[in-house]
XYZ file of N, CA and C in Angstrom:
819
model
N 0.816 -1.209 0.000
C 0.000 0.000 0.000
C 0.853 1.264 0.000
N 1.952 1.193 0.753
C 2.856 2.348 0.810
C 3.472 2.609 -0.551
N 3.903 1.533 -1.251
C 4.496 1.684 -2.582
C 3.476 2.242 -3.564
N 2.224 1.812 -3.429
C 1.181 2.317 -4.313
C 0.964 3.813 -4.094
N 1.044 4.241 -2.838
C 0.893 5.662 -2.536
C 2.014 6.493 -3.128
N 3.249 5.966 -3.025
C 4.405 6.680 -3.596
C 4.283 6.765 -5.112
N 3.890 5.642 -5.741
C 3.725 5.634 -7.194
C 2.643 6.613 -7.634
N 1.580 6.693 -6.852
C 0.503 7.625 -7.187
C 0.976 9.063 -7.077
N 1.746 9.359 -6.026
C 2.278 10.718 -5.848
C 3.221 11.085 -6.979
N 4.098 10.142 -7.380
C 5.021 10.405 -8.483
C 4.254 10.653 -9.774
N 3.227 9.845 -9.995
C 2.412 10.026 -11.187
C 1.747 11.395 -11.199
N 1.244 11.825 -10.038
C 0.608 13.140 -9.941
C 1.604 14.263 -10.202
N 2.841 14.121 -9.697
C 3.863 15.142 -9.922
C 4.237 15.216 -11.394
N 4.353 14.052 -12.037
C 4.684 14.027 -13.463
C 3.560 14.637 -14.293
N 2.311 14.334 -13.921
C 1.164 14.916 -14.622
C 1.119 16.429 -14.434
N 1.482 16.884 -13.228
C 1.519 18.320 -12.966
C 2.580 19.005 -13.825
N 3.732 18.348 -13.958
C 4.784 18.891 -14.819
C 4.314 18.956 -16.272
N 3.612 17.921 -16.707
C 3.102 17.904 -18.082
C 2.067 19.024 -18.281
N 1.235 19.241 -17.274
C 0.224 20.296 -17.352
C 0.877 21.670 -17.475
N 2.040 21.830 -16.842
C 2.763 23.109 -16.877
C 3.900 23.098 -17.909
N 3.805 22.237 -18.903
C 4.892 22.094 -19.884
C 5.152 23.390 -20.654
N 4.109 24.130 -20.965
C 4.301 25.386 -21.706
C 5.017 26.414 -20.838
N 4.689 26.424 -19.561
C 5.385 27.308 -18.615
C 6.864 26.923 -18.529
N 7.144 25.625 -18.480
C 8.526 25.147 -18.399
C 9.309 25.531 -19.644
N 8.718 25.287 -20.827
C 9.404 25.596 -22.082
C 9.644 27.094 -22.240
N 8.640 27.899 -21.890
C 8.819 29.353 -22.004
C 9.847 29.861 -21.000
N 9.899 29.224 -19.832
C 10.892 29.616 -18.823
C 12.306 29.272 -19.279
N 12.461 28.123 -19.950
C 13.778 27.746 -20.488
C 14.223 28.768 -21.528
N 13.318 29.128 -22.423
C 13.656 30.146 -23.433
C 13.985 31.478 -22.767
N 13.179 31.854 -21.770
C 13.426 33.118 -21.081
C 14.746 33.137 -20.342
N 15.093 32.013 -19.723
C 16.360 31.933 -18.990
C 17.545 32.047 -19.933
N 17.460 31.372 -21.078
C 18.552 31.430 -22.048
C 18.722 32.837 -22.609
N 17.608 33.525 -22.849
C 17.676 34.892 -23.378
C 18.183 35.863 -22.319
N 17.743 35.684 -21.076
C 18.112 36.614 -20.005
C 19.604 36.590 -19.700
N 20.227 35.432 -19.835
C 21.650 35.322 -19.507
C 22.504 36.202 -20.398
N 22.074 36.384 -21.643
C 22.912 37.100 -22.615
C 22.141 38.218 -23.300
N 21.247 38.857 -22.526
C 20.414 39.918 -23.084
C 21.258 41.074 -23.616
N 22.359 41.390 -22.949
C 23.199 42.519 -23.366
C 24.546 42.067 -23.924
N 24.640 40.829 -24.272
C 25.897 40.290 -24.804
C 25.851 40.246 -26.324
N 26.901 40.705 -26.952
C 26.959 40.695 -28.418
C 27.105 39.285 -28.965
N 27.819 38.440 -28.248
C 28.030 37.071 -28.726
C 26.906 36.123 -28.308
N 26.086 36.565 -27.355
C 24.917 35.782 -26.975
C 25.256 34.373 -26.527
N 24.547 33.395 -27.131
C 24.675 31.994 -26.715
C 26.050 31.411 -27.007
N 26.852 32.119 -27.798
C 28.196 31.615 -28.092
C 29.033 31.483 -26.816
N 28.700 32.272 -25.785
C 29.458 32.166 -24.536
C 29.258 30.811 -23.880
N 28.105 30.175 -24.132
C 27.899 28.825 -23.623
C 28.958 27.882 -24.169
N 29.389 28.155 -25.389
C 30.309 27.275 -26.096
C 31.753 27.689 -25.845
N 32.004 29.014 -25.846
C 33.369 29.509 -25.751
C 34.011 29.210 -24.398
N 33.233 29.291 -23.319
C 33.797 29.048 -21.982
C 34.382 27.643 -21.841
N 33.611 26.589 -22.097
C 34.196 25.246 -21.956
C 35.269 24.951 -22.989
N 35.132 25.499 -24.196
C 36.171 25.287 -25.209
C 37.470 25.966 -24.792
N 37.361 27.159 -24.210
C 38.556 27.865 -23.736
C 39.228 27.087 -22.613
N 38.406 26.525 -21.705
C 38.960 25.726 -20.612
C 39.688 24.505 -21.150
N 39.074 23.835 -22.121
C 39.711 22.667 -22.723
C 40.997 23.053 -23.443
N 40.988 24.207 -24.119
C 42.178 24.661 -24.843
C 43.327 24.944 -23.879
N 43.012 25.535 -22.713
C 44.045 25.837 -21.722
C 44.650 24.547 -21.175
N 43.785 23.590 -20.819
C 44.273 22.302 -20.328
C 45.120 21.609 -21.397
N 44.653 21.656 -22.642
C 45.380 20.996 -23.729
C 46.750 21.634 -23.924
N 46.814 22.976 -23.827
C 48.085 23.674 -23.992
C 49.055 23.317 -22.876
N 48.553 23.379 -21.629
C 49.426 23.113 -20.476
C 49.853 21.652 -20.430
N 48.868 20.739 -20.540
C 49.157 19.321 -20.403
C 49.794 18.733 -21.656
N 49.298 19.167 -22.814
C 49.776 18.572 -24.054
C 51.086 19.144 -24.540
N 51.193 20.463 -24.533
C 52.372 21.113 -25.097
C 53.470 21.317 -24.048
N 53.087 21.847 -22.891
C 54.086 22.167 -21.871
C 54.571 20.907 -21.159
N 53.625 20.054 -20.714
C 54.000 18.856 -19.969
C 54.162 17.634 -20.865
N 53.814 17.787 -22.124
C 54.019 16.691 -23.071
C 53.109 15.502 -22.871
N 51.899 15.751 -22.389
C 50.954 14.651 -22.175
C 50.518 14.051 -23.508
N 50.521 12.733 -23.586
C 50.110 12.029 -24.800
C 49.229 10.847 -24.432
N 48.437 10.413 -25.400
C 47.591 9.250 -25.174
C 48.272 8.024 -25.770
N 48.296 6.931 -25.027
C 48.945 5.721 -25.541
C 48.182 5.127 -26.719
N 48.931 4.621 -27.686
C 48.379 3.907 -28.837
C 47.532 4.797 -29.754
N 47.739 6.112 -29.689
C 47.012 7.025 -30.580
C 48.033 7.911 -31.277
N 48.028 7.859 -32.613
C 49.027 8.605 -33.381
C 48.620 10.054 -33.619
N 47.343 10.337 -33.616
C 46.839 11.674 -33.913
C 47.393 12.687 -32.906
N 48.011 13.758 -33.411
C 48.590 14.777 -32.534
C 47.522 15.533 -31.757
N 46.316 15.555 -32.302
C 45.216 16.256 -31.636
C 44.441 15.345 -30.694
N 44.959 14.143 -30.449
C 44.222 13.166 -29.645
C 43.937 13.677 -28.238
N 44.944 14.288 -27.617
C 44.732 14.738 -26.239
C 43.708 15.862 -26.153
N 43.778 16.905 -27.004
C 42.711 17.917 -26.971
C 41.323 17.322 -27.225
N 41.224 16.350 -28.126
C 39.936 15.711 -28.404
C 39.451 14.956 -27.173
N 40.356 14.198 -26.561
C 40.040 13.450 -25.342
C 39.575 14.408 -24.245
N 40.268 15.519 -24.126
C 39.970 16.495 -23.083
C 38.620 17.159 -23.309
N 38.335 17.537 -24.556
C 37.059 18.175 -24.850
C 35.897 17.214 -24.634
N 36.103 15.949 -24.961
C 35.059 14.949 -24.736
C 34.767 14.817 -23.244
N 35.816 14.722 -22.439
C 35.643 14.578 -20.997
C 35.034 15.804 -20.348
N 35.498 16.993 -20.743
C 34.962 18.219 -20.142
C 33.508 18.449 -20.556
N 33.126 18.004 -21.744
C 31.728 18.128 -22.163
C 30.826 17.288 -21.263
N 31.241 16.047 -21.001
C 30.453 15.164 -20.134
C 30.406 15.723 -18.713
N 31.555 16.122 -18.184
C 31.593 16.652 -16.824
C 30.815 17.964 -16.730
N 30.904 18.792 -17.763
C 30.203 20.071 -17.762
C 28.697 19.908 -17.652
N 28.139 18.911 -18.356
C 26.709 18.641 -18.262
C 26.340 18.246 -16.834
N 27.120 17.354 -16.259
C 26.872 16.889 -14.890
C 26.949 18.032 -13.887
N 28.018 18.813 -13.947
C 28.227 19.863 -12.952
C 27.222 20.998 -13.089
N 26.827 21.323 -14.325
C 25.866 22.414 -14.501
C 24.508 22.051 -13.903
N 24.012 20.851 -14.211
C 22.712 20.435 -13.684
C 22.766 20.330 -12.164
N 23.798 19.684 -11.640
C 23.883 19.483 -10.188
C 24.020 20.811 -9.454
N 24.924 21.673 -9.903
C 25.161 22.929 -9.198
C 23.956 23.860 -9.262
N 23.269 23.880 -10.399
C 22.082 24.728 -10.500
C 20.942 24.197 -9.634
N 20.725 22.878 -9.656
C 19.672 22.286 -8.832
C 19.968 22.468 -7.340
N 21.231 22.487 -7.001
C 21.647 22.626 -5.602
C 21.156 23.936 -4.998
N 21.081 24.987 -5.816
C 20.724 26.311 -5.298
C 19.418 26.849 -5.861
N 18.727 26.065 -6.668
C 17.588 26.595 -7.409
C 16.451 27.043 -6.495
N 16.170 26.291 -5.425
C 15.055 26.661 -4.548
C 15.371 27.927 -3.755
N 16.621 28.093 -3.367
C 17.033 29.311 -2.650
C 17.063 30.493 -3.618
N 17.558 30.254 -4.824
C 17.678 31.318 -5.822
C 16.308 31.900 -6.186
N 15.295 31.055 -6.254
C 13.960 31.508 -6.654
C 12.982 31.480 -5.483
N 13.474 31.709 -4.274
C 12.623 31.662 -3.085
C 11.505 32.701 -3.125
N 11.814 33.904 -3.621
C 10.791 34.957 -3.670
C 9.664 34.594 -4.626
N 10.007 33.944 -5.741
C 8.990 33.540 -6.707
C 8.127 32.423 -6.124
N 8.753 31.497 -5.423
C 8.012 30.390 -4.820
C 6.986 30.890 -3.815
N 7.277 32.006 -3.152
C 6.372 32.538 -2.138
C 5.228 33.340 -2.757
N 5.419 33.819 -3.989
C 4.427 34.706 -4.592
C 3.544 34.023 -5.626
N 4.097 33.040 -6.351
C 3.379 32.426 -7.468
C 3.121 30.961 -7.162
N 1.927 30.499 -7.463
C 1.564 29.108 -7.236
C 1.787 28.285 -8.502
N 2.718 27.360 -8.439
C 2.986 26.425 -9.524
C 3.761 25.251 -8.936
N 3.785 24.100 -9.617
C 4.538 22.947 -9.082
C 5.996 23.307 -8.869
N 6.475 23.198 -7.652
C 7.841 23.629 -7.342
C 8.892 22.806 -8.080
N 8.511 21.600 -8.469
C 9.456 20.749 -9.190
C 9.741 21.279 -10.589
N 8.955 22.252 -11.033
C 9.205 22.863 -12.343
C 10.586 23.516 -12.399
N 11.029 24.069 -11.269
C 12.293 24.810 -11.259
C 13.493 23.945 -11.633
N 13.721 22.795 -10.977
C 14.846 21.964 -11.416
C 14.658 21.401 -12.821
N 13.423 21.191 -13.247
C 13.191 20.712 -14.618
C 13.588 21.790 -15.621
N 13.321 23.050 -15.298
C 13.739 24.155 -16.156
C 15.262 24.205 -16.251
N 15.915 24.016 -15.108
C 17.383 23.961 -15.083
C 17.878 22.821 -15.967
N 17.253 21.667 -15.845
C 17.609 20.493 -16.633
C 17.492 20.798 -18.126
N 16.359 21.357 -18.530
C 16.152 21.659 -19.945
C 17.146 22.672 -20.470
N 17.422 23.709 -19.684
C 18.391 24.728 -20.087
C 19.783 24.130 -20.261
N 20.171 23.258 -19.336
C 21.485 22.615 -19.415
C 21.589 21.722 -20.646
N 20.518 21.033 -20.998
C 20.530 20.168 -22.180
C 20.697 20.981 -23.456
N 20.030 22.127 -23.523
C 20.187 23.001 -24.699
C 21.631 23.471 -24.805
N 22.194 23.922 -23.692
C 23.594 24.358 -23.676
C 24.520 23.237 -24.137
N 24.234 22.028 -23.667
C 25.093 20.885 -23.962
C 25.048 20.523 -25.440
N 23.875 20.554 -26.008
C 23.745 20.235 -27.444
C 24.512 21.261 -28.280
N 24.412 22.533 -27.912
C 25.160 23.574 -28.630
C 26.666 23.332 -28.505
N 27.097 22.941 -27.312
C 28.519 22.666 -27.101
C 28.978 21.482 -27.942
N 28.186 20.425 -27.995
C 28.562 19.252 -28.787
C 28.665 19.589 -30.271
N 27.784 20.450 -30.752
C 27.862 20.880 -32.153
C 29.155 21.658 -32.401
N 29.509 22.523 -31.447
C 30.755 23.277 -31.583
C 31.961 22.351 -31.550
N 31.931 21.375 -30.642
C 33.027 20.411 -30.538
C 33.170 19.616 -31.830
N 32.042 19.254 -32.440
C 32.086 18.506 -33.697
C 32.809 19.308 -34.777
N 32.560 20.621 -34.838
C 33.252 21.462 -35.816
C 34.746 21.559 -35.511
N 35.094 21.635 -34.229
C 36.506 21.664 -33.844
C 37.189 20.358 -34.246
N 36.494 19.248 -34.046
C 37.051 17.954 -34.432
C 37.313 17.900 -35.932
N 36.390 18.452 -36.719
C 36.577 18.485 -38.176
C 37.812 19.309 -38.532
N 38.041 20.385 -37.786
C 39.228 21.210 -38.006
C 40.494 20.400 -37.760
N 40.450 19.491 -36.787
C 41.578 18.615 -36.490
C 41.675 17.436 -37.458
N 40.696 17.307 -38.346
C 40.679 16.171 -39.254
C 40.152 14.908 -38.609
N 39.398 15.071 -37.522
C 38.833 13.935 -36.792
C 37.344 13.862 -37.121
N 36.936 12.844 -37.850
C 35.576 12.787 -38.392
C 34.677 11.887 -37.549
N 33.367 12.187 -37.547
C 32.424 11.390 -36.744
C 32.411 9.927 -37.171
N 32.154 9.055 -36.204
C 32.041 7.628 -36.470
C 30.701 7.111 -35.982
N 30.426 5.866 -36.237
C 29.142 5.267 -35.880
C 28.936 5.248 -34.369
N 30.036 5.170 -33.614
C 29.927 5.114 -32.151
C 29.416 6.420 -31.554
N 29.434 7.494 -32.333
C 28.935 8.775 -31.827
C 27.445 8.697 -31.485
N 26.741 7.730 -32.057
C 25.308 7.604 -31.802
C 25.008 7.132 -30.377
N 26.052 6.768 -29.624
C 25.848 6.346 -28.238
C 25.812 7.549 -27.302
N 26.182 8.730 -27.791
C 26.239 9.926 -26.955
C 24.890 10.253 -26.297
N 23.741 10.120 -27.004
C 22.455 10.371 -26.315
C 22.262 9.522 -25.068
N 22.784 8.293 -25.067
C 22.704 7.468 -23.861
C 23.508 8.100 -22.736
N 24.701 8.596 -23.073
C 25.518 9.283 -22.073
C 24.821 10.520 -21.527
N 24.186 11.279 -22.421
C 23.446 12.471 -21.986
C 22.331 12.085 -21.025
N 21.594 11.025 -21.377
C 20.476 10.581 -20.538
C 20.955 10.158 -19.151
N 21.969 9.304 -19.090
C 22.432 8.783 -17.800
C 23.052 9.882 -16.937
N 23.872 10.738 -17.549
C 24.509 11.809 -16.785
C 23.474 12.793 -16.257
N 22.514 13.164 -17.100
C 21.517 14.143 -16.672
C 20.576 13.559 -15.621
N 20.219 12.271 -15.739
C 19.394 11.629 -14.708
C 20.128 11.610 -13.372
N 21.398 11.234 -13.415
C 22.214 11.156 -12.200
C 22.358 12.537 -11.565
N 22.673 13.553 -12.386
C 22.872 14.904 -11.867
C 21.568 15.500 -11.351
N 20.465 15.247 -12.053
C 19.174 15.794 -11.643
C 18.738 15.186 -10.306
N 18.796 13.858 -10.214
C 18.379 13.204 -8.979
C 19.201 13.644 -7.792
N 20.528 13.638 -7.959
C 21.413 14.045 -6.866
C 21.244 15.533 -6.560
N 21.115 16.343 -7.615
C 20.992 17.788 -7.437
C 19.721 18.185 -6.708
N 18.590 17.561 -7.060
C 17.325 17.883 -6.392
C 17.375 17.482 -4.922
N 17.912 16.298 -4.643
C 18.014 15.849 -3.249
C 18.894 16.798 -2.434
N 20.055 17.139 -2.972
C 20.945 18.046 -2.253
C 20.360 19.451 -2.186
N 19.609 19.848 -3.226
C 18.965 21.157 -3.230
C 17.953 21.277 -2.106
N 17.218 20.204 -1.843
C 16.264 20.197 -0.730
C 17.002 20.277 0.604
N 18.060 19.475 0.755
C 18.857 19.541 1.987
C 19.447 20.935 2.184
N 19.828 21.576 1.071
C 20.459 22.888 1.139
C 19.493 23.958 1.638
N 18.209 23.765 1.386
C 17.205 24.704 1.884
C 17.173 24.673 3.417
N 17.260 23.497 3.982
C 17.174 23.329 5.426
C 18.523 23.545 6.125
N 19.616 23.386 5.369
C 20.955 23.592 5.933
C 21.875 24.090 4.825
N 22.177 25.387 4.846
C 22.963 25.999 3.771
C 24.408 25.517 3.722
N 24.847 24.818 4.747
C 26.202 24.270 4.727
C 26.371 23.231 3.617
N 25.254 22.623 3.217
C 25.316 21.605 2.160
C 25.890 22.191 0.887
N 25.447 23.396 0.530
C 25.959 24.048 -0.674
C 27.436 24.348 -0.585
N 27.889 24.791 0.587
C 29.306 25.108 0.762
C 30.164 23.844 0.676
N 29.689 22.783 1.301
C 30.431 21.519 1.265
C 30.524 20.992 -0.160
N 29.430 21.099 -0.917
C 29.409 20.567 -2.273
C 30.344 21.328 -3.210
N 30.578 22.598 -2.922
C 31.551 23.344 -3.738
C 32.933 22.709 -3.663
N 33.300 22.257 -2.470
C 34.585 21.587 -2.287
C 34.547 20.180 -2.866
N 33.451 19.469 -2.608
C 33.318 18.092 -3.081
C 33.402 18.029 -4.604
N 32.779 18.982 -5.288
C 32.785 18.969 -6.758
C 34.190 19.164 -7.312
N 34.990 19.994 -6.647
C 36.373 20.167 -7.094
C 37.171 18.881 -6.922
N 37.008 18.231 -5.788
C 37.710 16.962 -5.547
C 37.210 15.893 -6.512
N 35.898 15.852 -6.705
C 35.284 14.857 -7.583
C 35.803 14.986 -9.011
N 35.984 16.230 -9.463
C 36.504 16.448 -10.819
C 37.874 15.791 -10.985
N 38.747 15.999 -10.015
C 40.103 15.469 -10.132
C 40.181 13.976 -9.850
N 39.131 13.412 -9.259
C 39.065 11.965 -9.082
C 38.462 11.272 -10.309
N 38.032 12.054 -11.270
C 37.451 11.523 -12.499
C 38.431 11.711 -13.644
N 38.729 10.673 -14.435
C 39.689 10.792 -15.538
C 39.175 11.681 -16.670
N 39.325 12.979 -16.467
C 38.972 13.959 -17.498
C 40.247 14.556 -18.084
N 41.123 15.021 -17.198
C 42.399 15.611 -17.622
C 43.435 14.515 -17.877
N 43.303 13.404 -17.191
C 44.220 12.272 -17.351
C 43.411 11.055 -17.791
N 44.096 9.972 -18.134
C 43.403 8.754 -18.562
C 43.282 7.770 -17.406
N 42.344 6.870 -17.526
C 42.117 5.854 -16.492
C 43.355 4.978 -16.314
N 44.088 4.757 -17.406
C 45.239 3.849 -17.382
C 46.394 4.363 -16.527
N 46.466 5.681 -16.287
C 47.582 6.222 -15.503
C 47.322 6.108 -13.996
N 46.116 5.733 -13.618
C 45.810 5.576 -12.196
C 46.557 4.352 -11.667
N 47.291 4.479 -10.571
C 47.999 3.323 -10.010
C 47.044 2.180 -9.680
N 47.518 0.968 -9.849
C 46.677 -0.212 -9.640
C 46.052 -0.235 -8.241
N 46.816 0.206 -7.252
C 46.304 0.153 -5.875
C 45.240 1.209 -5.584
N 45.037 2.152 -6.523
C 44.019 3.191 -6.332
C 42.845 3.054 -7.299
N 42.904 2.068 -8.192
C 41.834 1.946 -9.181
C 40.505 1.551 -8.560
N 40.550 0.921 -7.410
C 39.300 0.570 -6.740
C 38.500 1.826 -6.409
N 39.224 2.932 -6.113
C 38.556 4.194 -5.814
C 37.878 4.756 -7.058
N 38.579 4.664 -8.185
C 37.994 5.118 -9.452
C 36.803 4.263 -9.851
N 36.882 2.970 -9.543
C 35.782 2.063 -9.890
C 34.534 2.328 -9.065
N 34.694 2.985 -7.922
C 33.537 3.354 -7.103
C 32.896 4.660 -7.568
N 33.588 5.382 -8.415
C 33.125 6.683 -8.911
C 32.172 6.471 -10.078
N 30.876 6.751 -9.932
C 29.925 6.510 -11.030
C 30.161 7.387 -12.245
N 30.884 8.488 -12.077
C 31.128 9.373 -13.216
C 32.211 8.843 -14.144
N 33.032 7.910 -13.666
C 34.111 7.384 -14.516
C 33.564 6.691 -15.762
N 32.682 5.688 -15.637
C 32.158 5.056 -16.850
C 31.270 5.987 -17.674
N 30.616 6.953 -17.026
C 29.754 7.880 -17.763
C 30.585 8.834 -18.623
N 31.674 9.337 -18.066
C 32.573 10.206 -18.850
C 33.244 9.416 -19.967
N 33.557 8.151 -19.697
C 34.228 7.325 -20.706
C 33.320 7.025 -21.900
N 32.024 7.126 -21.725
C 31.122 6.988 -22.882
C 31.497 8.020 -23.929
N 31.680 9.262 -23.496
C 32.051 10.350 -24.404
C 33.447 10.132 -24.978
N 34.382 9.805 -24.100
C 35.769 9.659 -24.544
C 35.930 8.510 -25.532
N 35.293 7.375 -25.237
C 35.383 6.226 -26.137
C 34.746 6.531 -27.491
N 33.588 7.182 -27.454
C 32.857 7.439 -28.696
C 33.518 8.539 -29.521
N 33.810 9.676 -28.898
C 34.276 10.841 -29.648
C 35.731 10.726 -30.094
N 36.568 10.073 -29.306
C 37.978 9.945 -29.689
C 38.272 8.626 -30.395
N 37.893 7.527 -29.753
C 38.285 6.211 -30.261
C 37.260 5.593 -31.214
N 36.076 6.221 -31.324
C 34.991 5.688 -32.161
C 34.698 4.229 -31.799
N 34.547 3.974 -30.509
C 34.224 2.626 -30.067
C 33.080 2.676 -29.057
N 32.358 1.585 -28.975
C 31.233 1.499 -28.064
C 31.736 1.279 -26.636
N 30.998 1.754 -25.658
C 31.434 1.550 -24.265
C 31.262 0.098 -23.844
N 31.911 -0.255 -22.761
C 31.714 -1.567 -22.154
C 30.412 -1.495 -21.351
N 29.348 -2.069 -21.907
C 28.028 -1.913 -21.298
C 27.933 -2.581 -19.923
N 28.789 -3.561 -19.666
C 28.756 -4.188 -18.338
C 29.175 -3.204 -17.250
N 30.015 -2.212 -17.626
C 30.456 -1.215 -16.653
C 29.409 -0.129 -16.429
N 28.388 -0.091 -17.283
C 27.377 0.963 -17.186
C 26.223 0.606 -16.267
N 26.143 -0.672 -15.865
C 25.035 -1.059 -14.996
C 25.050 -0.347 -13.651
N 26.185 -0.270 -12.933
C 26.179 0.426 -11.633
C 25.766 1.899 -11.724
N 26.363 2.709 -12.655
C 25.907 4.109 -12.725
C 24.471 4.245 -13.216
N 24.004 3.306 -14.042
C 22.608 3.350 -14.497
C 21.658 3.123 -13.325
N 21.973 2.118 -12.508
C 21.150 1.846 -11.321
C 21.192 3.040 -10.361
N 22.387 3.623 -10.195
C 22.528 4.782 -9.309
C 21.726 5.966 -9.834
N 21.787 6.205 -11.147
C 21.082 7.343 -11.747
C 19.569 7.199 -11.601
N 19.050 6.023 -11.937
C 17.598 5.790 -11.848
C 17.134 5.835 -10.391
N 17.927 5.254 -9.501
C 17.565 5.242 -8.077
C 17.519 6.656 -7.500
N 18.533 7.465 -7.813
C 18.558 8.844 -7.321
C 17.415 9.659 -7.909
N 17.101 9.405 -9.170
C 16.006 10.115 -9.826
C 14.680 9.831 -9.113
N 14.434 8.569 -8.812
C 13.197 8.190 -8.116
C 13.198 8.718 -6.682
N 14.329 8.578 -5.998
C 14.426 9.048 -4.611
C 14.224 10.560 -4.511
N 14.668 11.293 -5.540
C 14.487 12.748 -5.516
C 13.000 13.106 -5.529
N 12.189 12.337 -6.265
C 10.746 12.574 -6.277
C 10.144 12.259 -4.905
N 10.576 11.142 -4.313
C 10.056 10.741 -3.003
C 10.412 11.786 -1.946
N 11.665 12.215 -1.938
C 12.109 13.208 -0.957
C 11.407 14.543 -1.180
N 11.243 14.918 -2.451
C 10.578 16.179 -2.750
C 9.129 16.152 -2.279
N 8.470 15.008 -2.452
C 7.083 14.864 -2.019
C 6.968 15.080 -0.512
N 7.919 14.551 0.238
C 7.874 14.672 1.692
C 8.251 16.073 2.172
N 9.205 16.705 1.482
C 9.715 17.997 1.941
C 8.923 19.185 1.386
N 8.174 18.966 0.334
C 7.489 20.059 -0.356
C 6.596 20.910 0.537
N 5.804 20.330 1.435
C 4.934 21.170 2.286
C 5.700 22.175 3.146
N 6.928 21.839 3.556
C 7.697 22.702 4.445
C 8.689 23.576 3.694
N 8.866 23.325 2.411
C 9.927 23.969 1.641
C 9.785 25.490 1.640
N 8.606 25.985 1.279
C 8.400 27.416 1.170
C 8.463 28.090 2.541
N 7.953 27.413 3.557
C 7.972 27.991 4.919
C 9.390 28.223 5.404
N 10.290 27.272 5.103
C 11.689 27.394 5.518
C 12.385 28.507 4.741
N 12.045 28.626 3.462
C 12.651 29.683 2.650
C 12.237 31.065 3.138
């Protein structure tokens, strides 16, 4: 009976989101326009920032420190590897960090306007997906400049987008709710995200991790998710699907748990804000 009640509540929340779909879509468009209302380059900044970061890492690691990828002859292999990894991590970090603060950021609106509160993280999710697609298109053009052409394995990228965004959304909403009741959560996560980035093979490869520390990397759900991008975009190969089961289970579980937690915390959310 308890499970039936939870399923009914989740169904009602999903139906409410569907009922407010036009509000969500218009809010995504409004958010994207508002960010660059006075910018001459507009949405290009979504693309230029991560590309610039990847270029800096590639220059420092590739040219200055002489970082190379084993068994790859292409001189642009490391920048390609780096851009693939930063694209995957960027999607994860944007959704999680925005969801972490979304209820606090829009507290005044929540108190004045009546609408399903879960719309806010969904708007963040949609905005991040639009940004990510634009970035992937830009990366594809950069790859063509390097003479690196798309392969059949690139079609696995939507799976990576789905799993990463589910994982980030579920975790972000849960932490966002905790952050409303205790603002220390947001401060702690700022540090955790920096450590998490360096524990994930984005700047370096999985193979350089010492054998005695690989167990730590194997516990990191972002490792196989980031490797979906790296394997597809650089090596044109399909991921090892057996390694994707743990992060898939984690992503789906967190996604469902975020709905359950939101259902329980929702009545008190606005009062605390």
